[in-house]
């Protein structure tokens, strides 16, 4: 078996390439939009990607199923409850996907069985064609042949609604009759240290409590019935807004999670529902946008580098087309000098997620990036479906020096310094962080919610912002300054610095 995890640190996102080295058949699970690594590795391993499995409609990134299908001809597959704007194959609960040798199919197509029917990964033809000997990747038979038992890598689909209605997990077997699975790809149903959040579908009329109940039954009725030694491969890790307690570890086992995952401890369903619906991170504004694009379809990734724009052209785009200047330089450079009204999120942080928290989907963007980093900034934005990058301003440092009339700096308070009179003290961390400890009189307005919640603040009174260590507060300060707040400051070192300064 060929098994590879691809972990993207900047989005805390994992995808998986699984193949049978005997037949060369492979599947790709939860791909990101830039697919070159998958194609290169599959070719090097002698694998053909025949099926693309999405464990659910992702909200935190734009999936690469359309790009991968175009490049390989593979079929896109979702759980049975999925409704999409493009052709898919629906995977049924309990369905088996054979990547190895199965006598019930032709040699060039991976077979699946469910309820006695076998279907290849490439699609389905009717039983009459199969009986007539019309071989191909899309063959179907009414049942198993007597020619022998299947062998090789086998996947089993588990319907696990809860995070979303169509969520599935994929159990991986090195052989179909192996006494224990090799592992299970758990998507956003089970993480290392946490479980999927059930509160992202309120707009679809599904309450967090209803989805949490489904999640409880999926965990206890499906995943926790697997042997303790079964490896767990989730879709996300620490830092993701898809949960509140995700571990930095990217793999685990069912046994470890049964013992140490707070959400899997013995408890009745109603207690579980209360537990997992409380204290979830604020949802970044781009989540609903990405979930819709992953469901309905989207343009393919454009790999071209961003165009170079003069500063005058960039300012004209802001004035005439509603564009924003997005400064991706390191925090120290931005706070020292930046274009007035520009937004900020550094490439050395969770750049795309924070950009998606403060920039409205569909807004044209002009990048203010250190030379040589503009293509990386554009790619990271494309990974969350922010394709409207008009270009970048080359050599921002020189332009800032040339136009001091357009430049400002971030006003920062030393940890422990006195606050301005009548200041509005705002904690931009997530609710669980705030609940664990906050500065006196601070109001919790998480960064992801700030574009709308800032309407509750008085723009004519001083605003002092803080986060954990001083990164998110600078992003928040840039947003408020762009919205016309007159006196905005942030605390250097954030909550941790303030606590240390106070002894």
XYZ file of C-alpha atoms in Angstrom:
503
model
C 0.000 0.000 0.000
C 1.076 3.537 -0.758
C -0.203 5.915 1.939
C 0.837 9.571 2.164
C -0.432 12.426 4.301
C -0.011 15.977 2.955
C -0.210 18.476 5.785
C -0.495 22.179 4.978
C 0.627 24.062 8.090
C -0.699 27.469 7.046
C -4.272 26.109 6.946
C -3.799 23.171 9.342
C -5.257 20.996 6.575
C -4.499 17.381 5.680
C -5.114 15.434 2.483
C -4.277 11.844 1.640
C -3.044 9.795 -1.308
C -3.829 6.078 -0.988
C -2.908 3.530 -3.630
C -2.396 -0.141 -4.319
C 1.139 -0.635 -5.624
C 0.204 -3.876 -7.368
C -2.546 -2.452 -9.569
C -1.470 1.206 -9.539
C -4.998 2.383 -8.618
C -5.236 5.273 -6.205
C -7.629 7.697 -4.556
C -7.021 11.211 -3.273
C -8.972 12.330 -0.208
C -9.710 16.014 0.590
C -7.245 17.603 -1.858
C -6.235 21.225 -1.695
C -6.486 23.405 -4.784
C -2.820 23.399 -5.834
C -2.385 19.804 -6.917
C 1.158 19.559 -8.314
C 2.514 17.658 -5.294
C -0.143 14.952 -5.671
C 0.451 14.527 -9.392
C 4.219 14.368 -9.022
C 4.117 11.841 -6.183
C 1.519 9.660 -7.870
C 3.585 9.520 -11.038
C 6.750 8.706 -9.096
C 4.953 5.865 -7.303
C 3.399 4.503 -10.502
C -0.137 5.324 -9.362
C -3.215 6.455 -11.285
C -5.598 8.689 -9.339
C -8.994 7.268 -10.321
C -11.214 8.610 -7.560
C -11.313 11.858 -5.570
C -13.134 11.500 -2.259
C -14.365 14.534 -0.345
C -15.276 13.749 3.248
C -17.706 16.714 3.256
C -18.232 20.213 1.877
C -15.262 22.014 3.368
C -15.783 25.539 4.679
C -12.249 26.533 5.633
C -10.549 26.042 2.263
C -11.439 25.693 -1.390
C -10.981 22.059 -2.285
C -9.044 20.882 -5.329
C -11.460 18.206 -6.535
C -12.286 20.121 -9.726
C -8.637 20.835 -10.525
C -7.662 17.214 -9.867
C -10.548 15.812 -11.896
C -9.550 17.999 -14.844
C -5.908 16.892 -14.613
C -6.500 13.146 -14.138
C -9.997 12.329 -15.402
C -10.807 10.925 -11.961
C -14.372 10.795 -10.648
C -15.375 13.057 -7.759
C -17.170 11.330 -4.882
C -19.057 12.570 -1.821
C -21.271 11.025 0.799
C -24.728 9.957 -0.284
C -26.416 13.099 1.067
C -24.377 15.515 -1.048
C -26.047 17.701 -3.665
C -23.622 19.467 -5.985
C -23.528 21.677 -9.046
C -21.268 19.236 -10.948
C -21.336 15.466 -11.608
C -20.374 13.286 -8.659
C -20.591 9.739 -7.496
C -22.425 9.223 -4.203
C -20.851 6.808 -1.754
C -23.195 4.727 0.370
C -22.704 3.782 3.997
C -20.788 0.494 4.135
C -19.682 0.664 0.505
C -16.307 -0.946 -0.216
C -13.839 0.414 -2.751
C -11.286 -2.096 -4.024
C -8.019 -0.599 -5.252
C -6.392 -4.022 -5.494
C -7.343 -7.044 -7.549
C -11.044 -7.983 -7.614
C -12.170 -10.848 -9.830
C -15.627 -9.240 -10.067
C -14.293 -6.455 -12.289
C -12.063 -5.902 -15.251
C -8.370 -5.345 -14.745
C -8.415 -1.614 -15.380
C -11.059 -0.373 -12.960
C -11.241 -0.202 -9.176
C -14.343 -1.964 -7.871
C -16.719 -1.152 -5.085
C -19.394 -3.278 -3.483
C -22.411 -2.371 -1.419
C -25.403 -4.608 -0.978
C -24.006 -7.144 -3.451
C -23.343 -4.695 -6.315
C -19.890 -3.816 -7.616
C -19.140 -0.437 -9.182
C -15.826 0.846 -10.462
C -14.296 4.104 -9.354
C -14.730 5.465 -12.837
C -18.558 5.231 -13.014
C -21.251 2.630 -13.843
C -22.539 0.810 -16.888
C -25.588 -1.405 -16.816
C -25.579 -5.128 -16.097
C -26.390 -6.058 -19.675
C -23.158 -4.442 -20.869
C -21.185 -6.361 -18.282
C -22.820 -9.640 -19.276
C -21.989 -8.923 -22.896
C -18.348 -8.595 -21.951
C -18.079 -4.859 -22.519
C -15.132 -4.363 -20.224
C -14.101 -0.955 -18.902
C -13.574 1.135 -15.851
C -17.321 1.664 -15.428
C -18.469 -1.957 -15.159
C -21.151 -3.139 -12.765
C -22.087 -6.702 -11.808
C -25.083 -7.983 -9.925
C -22.905 -9.844 -7.439
C -19.513 -11.328 -6.713
C -17.998 -13.844 -9.111
C -16.740 -17.242 -8.075
C -13.357 -16.652 -9.678
C -11.723 -15.882 -6.334
C -11.579 -13.427 -3.472
C -10.481 -9.801 -3.888
C -7.072 -8.769 -2.602
C -5.136 -5.589 -2.004
C -5.962 -2.162 -0.608
C -9.622 -1.746 0.252
C -11.577 1.252 1.537
C -14.855 1.174 3.461
C -17.148 4.199 3.553
C -18.821 5.189 6.825
C -21.639 7.736 6.805
C -20.878 9.994 9.788
C -23.202 13.025 9.762
C -22.784 15.642 12.457
C -20.238 18.198 11.353
C -22.244 18.349 8.133
C -25.125 16.139 6.929
C -23.100 14.548 4.128
C -19.937 13.857 6.169
C -18.225 10.511 5.691
C -15.169 8.747 7.072
C -13.034 6.283 5.114
C -11.646 3.118 6.714
C -8.429 1.857 5.091
C -7.598 -1.875 4.926
C -4.346 -3.192 3.515
C -6.273 -6.333 2.588
C -10.067 -6.746 2.476
C -9.969 -9.587 5.009
C -7.405 -7.988 7.355
C -8.379 -8.585 11.008
C -7.913 -4.894 11.827
C -8.022 -1.758 9.658
C -4.804 0.084 8.888
C -6.466 3.379 9.731
C -9.444 5.649 9.254
C -9.621 9.033 7.548
C -11.964 10.934 9.822
C -12.453 14.185 7.901
C -13.966 16.786 10.232
C -15.870 14.206 12.279
C -13.001 13.344 14.638
C -9.799 15.283 15.230
C -6.825 14.492 17.411
C -8.021 15.964 20.693
C -11.408 17.203 19.510
C -14.449 16.524 17.336
C -15.961 18.487 14.471
C -17.913 21.599 15.333
C -21.656 21.196 14.737
C -22.592 24.874 14.413
C -21.695 25.841 10.839
C -25.068 25.132 9.221
C -27.430 27.454 11.086
C -28.183 29.284 7.838
C -29.379 25.984 6.336
C -31.968 25.551 9.084
C -30.029 22.874 10.972
C -29.485 23.751 14.620
C -26.140 23.120 16.349
C -27.959 20.915 18.844
C -29.484 18.756 16.108
C -26.144 18.353 14.347
C -24.356 17.636 17.648
C -26.786 14.795 18.315
C -26.013 13.304 14.918
C -22.298 13.719 15.608
C -22.602 11.857 18.921
C -24.313 8.925 17.205
C -21.728 8.877 14.401
C -18.855 8.816 16.863
C -20.272 6.165 19.159
C -22.098 4.090 16.566
C -19.367 4.104 13.907
C -15.879 5.353 14.768
C -15.636 4.111 18.334
C -16.596 0.607 17.215
C -13.257 0.356 15.384
C -10.357 -1.441 17.135
C -8.200 0.693 19.420
C -5.115 0.149 17.237
C -6.802 1.775 14.209
C -4.804 4.836 13.180
C -6.714 8.131 13.040
C -5.999 10.528 10.173
C -8.034 13.756 10.502
C -8.560 16.558 7.996
C -7.257 19.289 10.331
C -4.898 20.003 13.202
C -4.115 22.719 15.738
C -4.983 26.268 14.715
C -7.948 25.332 12.549
C -11.223 27.133 13.250
C -13.018 23.807 12.634
C -12.688 22.967 16.324
C -11.550 24.456 19.620
C -9.076 21.945 21.063
C -7.224 20.390 18.118
C -3.843 18.851 18.876
C -0.571 19.679 17.173
C -0.297 15.949 16.438
C -1.536 15.063 12.960
C -2.167 11.360 13.634
C -3.364 9.259 16.557
C -5.261 6.026 17.197
C -8.841 5.234 18.117
C -7.594 3.927 21.467
C -5.696 7.133 22.287
C -8.693 9.260 21.393
C -11.019 7.037 23.389
C -8.814 7.653 26.444
C -7.745 11.283 26.064
C -10.165 13.166 23.805
C -12.404 15.263 26.067
C -15.413 14.835 23.760
C -15.176 11.028 23.708
C -15.303 10.485 27.433
C -18.307 8.487 28.693
C -21.320 10.785 28.820
C -24.962 10.801 27.723
C -25.896 12.425 24.430
C -27.445 15.540 25.986
C -24.255 16.269 27.928
C -22.181 15.821 24.770
C -24.464 18.235 22.911
C -24.005 20.908 25.583
C -20.254 20.364 25.608
C -19.561 20.653 21.882
C -21.956 23.510 21.151
C -20.300 25.833 23.697
C -17.183 27.948 23.267
C -16.487 27.280 19.603
C -14.178 29.731 17.790
C -15.773 32.605 15.923
C -16.444 31.607 12.321
C -14.323 33.471 9.749
C -16.413 35.372 7.231
C -15.197 33.354 4.273
C -16.456 29.986 5.581
C -19.944 30.212 4.077
C -18.445 31.461 0.805
C -16.082 28.490 0.524
C -18.702 25.920 1.492
C -20.954 27.235 -1.284
C -18.151 27.147 -3.871
C -17.180 23.619 -2.864
C -20.823 22.564 -3.268
C -21.741 24.480 -6.425
C -18.431 24.601 -8.309
C -15.797 27.256 -8.958
C -13.287 28.349 -11.615
C -10.070 26.350 -11.787
C -6.944 27.682 -10.111
C -4.984 30.209 -12.161
C -1.272 29.554 -11.488
C -0.043 32.838 -13.024
C 1.869 35.249 -10.748
C 0.122 38.506 -9.816
C 0.652 41.459 -12.115
C 2.928 44.304 -11.064
C 1.040 47.566 -10.458
C 2.266 51.082 -9.880
C 1.217 52.640 -6.605
C -0.965 55.090 -8.512
C -2.742 52.215 -10.284
C -3.239 50.447 -6.964
C -4.747 53.534 -5.364
C -6.991 54.032 -8.388
C -8.248 50.457 -8.014
C -9.119 51.199 -4.391
C -10.899 54.388 -5.364
C -12.714 53.197 -8.486
C -13.151 49.424 -8.057
C -13.506 49.061 -4.299
C -10.195 47.221 -3.975
C -8.318 46.894 -0.693
C -4.595 47.054 -0.068
C -3.622 43.862 1.776
C -0.208 44.127 3.413
C 1.401 40.699 3.861
C 4.750 41.923 5.210
C 5.971 40.866 8.660
C 4.252 42.497 11.611
C 7.276 44.615 12.603
C 7.553 46.148 9.137
C 3.825 46.841 8.944
C 3.561 48.487 12.357
C 6.567 50.708 11.620
C 5.133 52.064 8.359
C 2.181 51.159 6.136
C -0.169 52.787 3.665
C -3.043 54.468 5.450
C -6.194 52.359 5.216
C -4.410 49.144 4.257
C -5.362 45.852 5.874
C -2.773 43.510 7.308
C -2.095 39.834 7.841
C 1.440 38.537 7.636
C 2.593 35.566 5.597
C 4.317 34.218 8.701
C 0.956 33.779 10.448
C -2.330 32.164 9.360
C -2.366 34.537 6.407
C -5.293 33.191 4.385
C -7.598 32.538 7.347
C -7.026 36.010 8.781
C -7.425 37.609 5.356
C -10.714 35.759 4.992
C -11.747 37.150 8.370
C -11.262 40.830 7.485
C -11.728 40.959 3.687
C -15.206 40.384 2.284
C -15.347 37.527 -0.286
C -15.225 38.866 -3.833
C -13.395 42.073 -2.883
C -10.607 42.984 -5.343
C -7.211 42.826 -3.635
C -3.894 44.561 -4.286
C -0.999 42.932 -2.449
C 1.631 44.893 -0.554
C 4.218 42.132 -0.227
C 7.948 41.891 0.284
C 9.637 41.330 -3.098
C 9.541 37.660 -4.074
C 6.643 36.740 -1.769
C 3.725 38.017 -3.845
C 3.126 34.696 -5.632
C 2.992 32.833 -2.320
C 0.502 35.394 -1.013
C -1.674 34.987 -4.089
C -1.586 31.176 -3.845
C -2.589 31.222 -0.189
C -5.518 33.499 -0.985
C -6.521 31.193 -3.854
C -6.591 28.281 -1.407
C -9.581 29.944 0.272
C -11.200 31.011 -2.994
C -9.990 34.614 -3.000
C -9.146 34.810 -6.679
C -9.733 38.546 -7.203
C -6.095 39.595 -6.830
C -5.565 42.515 -9.194
C -1.807 42.586 -8.692
C 0.936 43.682 -6.326
C 3.019 46.791 -5.711
C 6.701 45.927 -6.248
C 9.193 47.154 -3.630
C 6.758 48.500 -1.034
C 9.599 49.850 1.110
C 10.671 52.194 -1.666
C 7.094 53.337 -2.291
C 6.537 53.990 1.409
C 9.693 56.119 1.505
C 8.664 57.963 -1.669
C 5.149 58.829 -0.451
C 5.312 59.751 3.258
C 2.013 61.617 2.838
C 0.264 58.230 2.430
C 2.019 56.516 5.315
C 1.043 55.893 8.932
C 2.268 53.630 11.707
C 0.469 51.427 14.208
C 0.033 52.954 17.671
C 1.107 50.374 20.229
C 0.973 50.337 24.005
C 3.651 48.674 26.088
C 2.384 45.816 28.230
C 1.306 47.221 31.576
C 1.022 50.820 30.333
C -1.940 52.933 31.416
C -4.885 52.954 29.033
C -6.173 56.192 27.515
C -9.063 57.813 29.349
C -12.460 56.495 28.249
C -10.813 53.683 26.260
C -12.804 50.752 24.916
C -10.739 47.667 25.813
C -11.359 44.860 23.300
C -10.175 41.252 23.520
C -10.051 39.848 19.964
C -9.279 36.269 20.990
C -11.733 33.396 20.642
C -14.428 32.844 23.293
C -12.662 29.895 24.942
C -9.474 31.945 25.322
C -11.409 34.834 26.811
C -13.225 32.536 29.224
C -9.906 31.157 30.470
C -8.724 34.619 31.536
C -9.043 38.212 30.362
C -7.955 41.711 31.324
C -10.346 43.585 33.643
C -13.238 45.328 31.857
C -12.308 43.855 28.482
C -15.108 43.049 26.023
C -14.709 39.968 23.849
C -15.091 40.718 20.125
C -13.235 37.894 18.312
C -11.244 38.893 15.245
C -13.365 36.768 12.895
C -16.518 38.590 14.044
C -15.008 42.083 14.181
C -16.055 43.214 10.674
C -19.664 43.181 11.897
C -19.285 43.549 15.676
C -17.219 46.733 15.345
C -20.544 48.480 14.753
C -21.077 48.214 18.527
C -18.004 50.400 19.172
C -17.787 54.204 19.247
C -15.361 55.322 16.499
C -14.775 58.637 18.281
C -13.528 57.052 21.510
C -10.101 55.400 21.898
C -9.993 51.664 21.237
C -7.337 49.424 22.781
C -7.031 45.906 21.396
C -5.226 42.825 22.588
C -4.970 39.130 21.667
C -2.803 36.348 23.051
C 0.622 37.599 21.997
C 0.130 40.608 19.720
C -0.510 39.379 16.167
C -4.302 39.295 15.841
C -4.586 42.657 17.600
C -2.529 44.341 14.862
C -4.790 42.781 12.214
C -7.792 44.087 14.150
C -6.243 47.543 14.527
C -5.717 47.749 10.764
C -9.358 46.833 10.165
C -10.674 49.477 12.556
C -8.387 52.153 11.133
C -9.637 51.294 7.638
C -13.199 51.638 8.965
C -12.515 55.207 10.136
C -11.789 54.744 13.857
C -9.710 57.705 14.948
C -7.669 56.395 17.882
C -6.764 52.708 17.748
C -3.971 51.066 19.695
C -2.926 47.535 20.522
C -1.025 46.057 23.450
C 2.441 44.759 22.593
C 2.728 41.149 23.694
C -1.033 40.824 24.136
C -2.636 39.140 27.137
C 0.484 37.147 27.918
C 2.602 40.282 27.951
C 0.115 42.186 30.092
C -0.097 39.387 32.659
C 3.700 39.158 32.830
C 4.042 42.922 33.202
C 1.609 42.897 36.117
C 3.666 40.289 37.919
